[in-house]
GROMACS .gro file of C-alpha atoms in nm:
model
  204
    1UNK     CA    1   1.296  -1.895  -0.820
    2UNK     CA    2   1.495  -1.814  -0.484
    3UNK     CA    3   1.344  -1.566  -0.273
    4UNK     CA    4   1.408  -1.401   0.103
    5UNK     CA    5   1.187  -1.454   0.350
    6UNK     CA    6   1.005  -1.115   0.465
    7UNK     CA    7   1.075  -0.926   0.745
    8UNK     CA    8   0.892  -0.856   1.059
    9UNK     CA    9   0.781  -0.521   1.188
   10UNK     CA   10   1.112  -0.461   1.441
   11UNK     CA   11   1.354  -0.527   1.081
   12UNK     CA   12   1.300  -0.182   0.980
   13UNK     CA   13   1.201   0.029   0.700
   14UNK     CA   14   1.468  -0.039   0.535
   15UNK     CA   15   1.390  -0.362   0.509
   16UNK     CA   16   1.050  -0.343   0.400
   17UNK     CA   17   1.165  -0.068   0.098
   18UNK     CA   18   1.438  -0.391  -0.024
   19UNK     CA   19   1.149  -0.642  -0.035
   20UNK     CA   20   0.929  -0.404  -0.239
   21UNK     CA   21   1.239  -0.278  -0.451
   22UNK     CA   22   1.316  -0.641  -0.528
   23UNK     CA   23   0.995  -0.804  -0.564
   24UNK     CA   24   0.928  -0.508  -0.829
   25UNK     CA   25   1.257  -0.519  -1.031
   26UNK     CA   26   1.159  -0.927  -1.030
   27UNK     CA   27   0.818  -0.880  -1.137
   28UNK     CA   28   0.915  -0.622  -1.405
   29UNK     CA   29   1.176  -0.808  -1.572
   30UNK     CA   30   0.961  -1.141  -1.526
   31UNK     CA   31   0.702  -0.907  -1.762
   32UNK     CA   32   1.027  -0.820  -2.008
   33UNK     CA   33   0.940  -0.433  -1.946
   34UNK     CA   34   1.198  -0.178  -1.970
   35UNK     CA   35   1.163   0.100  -1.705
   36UNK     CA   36   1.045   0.313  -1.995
   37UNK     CA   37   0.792   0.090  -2.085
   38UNK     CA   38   0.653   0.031  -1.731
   39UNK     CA   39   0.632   0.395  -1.705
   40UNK     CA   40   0.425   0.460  -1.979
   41UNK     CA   41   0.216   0.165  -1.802
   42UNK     CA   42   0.184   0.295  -1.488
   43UNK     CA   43   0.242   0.688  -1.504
   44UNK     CA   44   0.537   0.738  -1.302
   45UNK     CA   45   0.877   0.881  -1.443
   46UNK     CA   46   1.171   0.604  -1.503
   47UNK     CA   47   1.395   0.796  -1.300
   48UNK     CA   48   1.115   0.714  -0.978
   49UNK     CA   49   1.142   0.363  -1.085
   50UNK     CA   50   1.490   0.291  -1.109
   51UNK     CA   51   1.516   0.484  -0.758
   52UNK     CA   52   1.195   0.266  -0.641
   53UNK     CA   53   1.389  -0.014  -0.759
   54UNK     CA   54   1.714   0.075  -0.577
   55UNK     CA   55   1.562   0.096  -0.271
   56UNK     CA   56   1.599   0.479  -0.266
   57UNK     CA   57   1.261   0.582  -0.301
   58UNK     CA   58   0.940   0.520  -0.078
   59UNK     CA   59   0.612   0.511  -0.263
   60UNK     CA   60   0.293   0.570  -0.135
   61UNK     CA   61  -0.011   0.427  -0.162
   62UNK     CA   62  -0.140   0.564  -0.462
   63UNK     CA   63   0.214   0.471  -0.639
   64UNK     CA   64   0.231   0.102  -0.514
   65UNK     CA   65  -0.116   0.100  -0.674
   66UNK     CA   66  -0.030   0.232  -1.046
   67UNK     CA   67   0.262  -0.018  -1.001
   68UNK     CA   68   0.067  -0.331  -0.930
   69UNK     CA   69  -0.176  -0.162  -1.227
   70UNK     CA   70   0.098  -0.131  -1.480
   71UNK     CA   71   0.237  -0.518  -1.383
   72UNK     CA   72  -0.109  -0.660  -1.438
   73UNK     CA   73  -0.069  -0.752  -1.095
   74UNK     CA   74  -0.241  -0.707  -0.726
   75UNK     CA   75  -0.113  -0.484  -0.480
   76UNK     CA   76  -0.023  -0.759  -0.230
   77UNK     CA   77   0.146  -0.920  -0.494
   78UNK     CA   78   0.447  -0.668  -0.489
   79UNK     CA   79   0.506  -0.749  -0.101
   80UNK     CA   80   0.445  -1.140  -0.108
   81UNK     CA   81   0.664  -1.419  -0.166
   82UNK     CA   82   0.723  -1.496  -0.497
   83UNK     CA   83   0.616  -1.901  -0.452
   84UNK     CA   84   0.271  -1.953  -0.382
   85UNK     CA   85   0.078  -2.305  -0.295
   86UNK     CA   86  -0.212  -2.373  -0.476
   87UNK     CA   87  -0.397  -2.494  -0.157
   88UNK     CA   88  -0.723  -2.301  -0.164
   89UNK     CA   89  -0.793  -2.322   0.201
   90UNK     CA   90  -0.518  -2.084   0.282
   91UNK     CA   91  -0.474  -1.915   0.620
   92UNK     CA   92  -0.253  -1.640   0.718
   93UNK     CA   93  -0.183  -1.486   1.067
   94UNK     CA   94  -0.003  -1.149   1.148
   95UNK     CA   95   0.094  -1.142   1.501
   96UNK     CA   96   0.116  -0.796   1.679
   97UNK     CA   97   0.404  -0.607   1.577
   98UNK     CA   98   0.505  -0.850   1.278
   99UNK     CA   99   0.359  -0.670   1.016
  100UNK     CA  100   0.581  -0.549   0.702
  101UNK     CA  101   0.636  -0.159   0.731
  102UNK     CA  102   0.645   0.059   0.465
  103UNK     CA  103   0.685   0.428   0.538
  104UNK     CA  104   0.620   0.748   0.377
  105UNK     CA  105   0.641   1.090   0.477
  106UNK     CA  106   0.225   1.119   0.536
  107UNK     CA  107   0.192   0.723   0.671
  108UNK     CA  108   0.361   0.450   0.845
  109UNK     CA  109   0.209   0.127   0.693
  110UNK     CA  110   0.185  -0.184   0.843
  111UNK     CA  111   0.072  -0.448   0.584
  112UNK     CA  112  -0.096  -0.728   0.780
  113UNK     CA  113  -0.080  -1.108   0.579
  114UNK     CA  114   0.143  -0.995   0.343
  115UNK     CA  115   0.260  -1.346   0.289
  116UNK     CA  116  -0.013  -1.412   0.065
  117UNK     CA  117  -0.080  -1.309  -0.267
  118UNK     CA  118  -0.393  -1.253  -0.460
  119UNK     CA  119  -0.615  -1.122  -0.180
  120UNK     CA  120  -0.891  -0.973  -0.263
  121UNK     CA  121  -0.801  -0.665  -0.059
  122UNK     CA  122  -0.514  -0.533   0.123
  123UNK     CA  123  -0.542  -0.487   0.527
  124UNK     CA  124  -0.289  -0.222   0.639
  125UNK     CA  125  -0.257  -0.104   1.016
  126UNK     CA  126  -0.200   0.257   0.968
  127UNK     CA  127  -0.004   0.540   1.148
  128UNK     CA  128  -0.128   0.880   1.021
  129UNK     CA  129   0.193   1.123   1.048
  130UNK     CA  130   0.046   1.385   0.846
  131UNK     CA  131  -0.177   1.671   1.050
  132UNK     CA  132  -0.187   1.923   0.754
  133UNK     CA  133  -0.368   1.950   0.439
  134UNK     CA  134  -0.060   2.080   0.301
  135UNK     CA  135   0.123   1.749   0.383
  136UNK     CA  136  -0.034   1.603   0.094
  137UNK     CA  137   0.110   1.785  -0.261
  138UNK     CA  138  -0.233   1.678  -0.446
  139UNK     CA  139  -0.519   1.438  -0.362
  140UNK     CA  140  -0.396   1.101  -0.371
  141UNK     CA  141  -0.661   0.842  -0.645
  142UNK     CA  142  -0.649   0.476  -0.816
  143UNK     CA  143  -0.899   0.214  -0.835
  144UNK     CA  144  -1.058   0.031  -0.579
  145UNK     CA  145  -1.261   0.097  -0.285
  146UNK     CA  146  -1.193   0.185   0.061
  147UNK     CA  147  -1.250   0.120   0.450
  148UNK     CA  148  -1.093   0.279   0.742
  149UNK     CA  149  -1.183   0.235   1.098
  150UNK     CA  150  -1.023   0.469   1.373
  151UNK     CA  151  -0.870   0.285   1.643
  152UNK     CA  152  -0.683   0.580   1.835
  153UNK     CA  153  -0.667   1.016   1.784
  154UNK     CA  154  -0.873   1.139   1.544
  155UNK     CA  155  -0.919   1.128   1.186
  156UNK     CA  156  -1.018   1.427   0.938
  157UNK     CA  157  -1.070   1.283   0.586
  158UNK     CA  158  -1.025   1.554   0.235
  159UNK     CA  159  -1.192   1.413  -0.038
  160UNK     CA  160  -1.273   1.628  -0.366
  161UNK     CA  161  -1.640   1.560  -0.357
  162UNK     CA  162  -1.708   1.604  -0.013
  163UNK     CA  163  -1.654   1.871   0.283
  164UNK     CA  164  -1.343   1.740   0.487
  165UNK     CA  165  -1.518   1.473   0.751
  166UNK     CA  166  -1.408   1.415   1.127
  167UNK     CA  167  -1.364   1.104   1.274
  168UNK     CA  168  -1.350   1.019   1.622
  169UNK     CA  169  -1.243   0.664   1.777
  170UNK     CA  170  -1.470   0.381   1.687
  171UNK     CA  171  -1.576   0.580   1.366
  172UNK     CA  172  -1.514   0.445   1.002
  173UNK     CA  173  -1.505   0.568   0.622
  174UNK     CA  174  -1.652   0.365   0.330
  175UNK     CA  175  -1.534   0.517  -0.006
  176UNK     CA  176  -1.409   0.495  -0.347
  177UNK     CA  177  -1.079   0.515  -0.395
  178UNK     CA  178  -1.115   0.679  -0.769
  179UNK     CA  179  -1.233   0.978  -0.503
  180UNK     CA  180  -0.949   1.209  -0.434
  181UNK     CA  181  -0.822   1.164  -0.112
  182UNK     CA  182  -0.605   1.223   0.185
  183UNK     CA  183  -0.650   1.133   0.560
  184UNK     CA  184  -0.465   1.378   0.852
  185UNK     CA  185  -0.478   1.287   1.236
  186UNK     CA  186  -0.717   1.583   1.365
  187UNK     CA  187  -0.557   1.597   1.671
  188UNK     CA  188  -0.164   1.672   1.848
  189UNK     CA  189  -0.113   1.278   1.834
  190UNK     CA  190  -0.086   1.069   1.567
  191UNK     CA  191  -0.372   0.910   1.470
  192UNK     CA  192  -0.399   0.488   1.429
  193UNK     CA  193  -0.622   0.330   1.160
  194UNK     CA  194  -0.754   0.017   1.020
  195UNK     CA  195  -0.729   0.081   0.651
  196UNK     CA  196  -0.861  -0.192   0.418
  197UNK     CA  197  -0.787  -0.124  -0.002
  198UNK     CA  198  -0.983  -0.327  -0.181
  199UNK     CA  199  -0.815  -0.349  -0.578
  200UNK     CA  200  -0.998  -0.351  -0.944
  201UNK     CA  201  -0.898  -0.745  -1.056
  202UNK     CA  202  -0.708  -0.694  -1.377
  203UNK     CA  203  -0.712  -1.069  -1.497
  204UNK     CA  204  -1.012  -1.251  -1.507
   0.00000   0.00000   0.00000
């Protein structure tokens, strides 16, 4: 099957929300799923899907991950091409800046590798816009574990098992993703992250 080739960082976020719109309209018609069968798979409403789907409509995190859950799919696998080799040495390299973006109103994303699929986690280079609690509606959860590492500001992290935790610069943050959580830059500038999502493997 024909497919685009991705765009780099400096294409836009507009951009980045077609590949994701496409890829999932692809992969959800490649699984014969209605919209109203995909939501009853993955939790959100059909009207958020068809608008996901229409490039109207940003997901975050959490959402990309009930997605990729309700495909029987990995989370990478909604951003990569849709040919893959079958070499197993593979290699991938993400120069600076060439990322794919995905934005929502709490995070700027930039996925690193996204050209391949199947990873066993997900590497995203992460602009934290939010610097309120109240930014976040509710705790954000799905499977998976965890990483960030603080490369610039300051980090506070809300969980619902823990007292909200500073970070500084060179800290990081191991945790379960099950966890409820949501990260805010503790300071007047945006905070930059190394995030790494690792993903519960649905097929054996």
């Amino acid at each position: 099957m024909p497919h685009a080739p991705l765009p780099h960082h400096n294409a836009g976020a507009d951009a980045t929300t077609d590949v994701l719109a496409t890829k999932l309209r692809l992969l959800r018609r490649d699984a014969d799923l209605t919209l109203q069968q995909l939501s009853q798979r993955c939790g959100i409403s059909a009207s958020a899907l068809s608008k996901i789907e229409h490039g109207q409509l940003s997901p975050t995190y959490e959402k990309i991950a009930a997605l990729a859950r309700g495909l029987d799919v990995d989370v990478g696998e909604l951003f990569s091409p849709l040919q893959q080799t079958g070499l197993r040495a593979r290699r991938s390299i993400t120069r600076q800046g060439d990322g794919l973006v995905h934005r929502t109103p709490q995070y700027v994303y930039e996925l690193l590798h996204a050209d391949l699929a199947n990873k066993r986690f997900i590497p995203l280079l992460t602009t934290i816009k939010a610097h309120e609690r109240s930014a976040f509606p509710q705790l954000l959860s799905h499977d998976g574990e965890e990483m960030l590492y603080v490369m610039r500001g300051s980090v506070v992290i809300h969980t619902d098992s823990y007292a909200p935790l500073e970070l500084a610069a060179g800290d990081s943050c191991y945790f379960d993703s099950v966890m409820g959580h949501a990260c805010i830059s503790g300071g007047d500038e945006d905070a930059q992250v190394l995030w790494i999502c690792s993903h519960i493997t649905i097929k054996p």
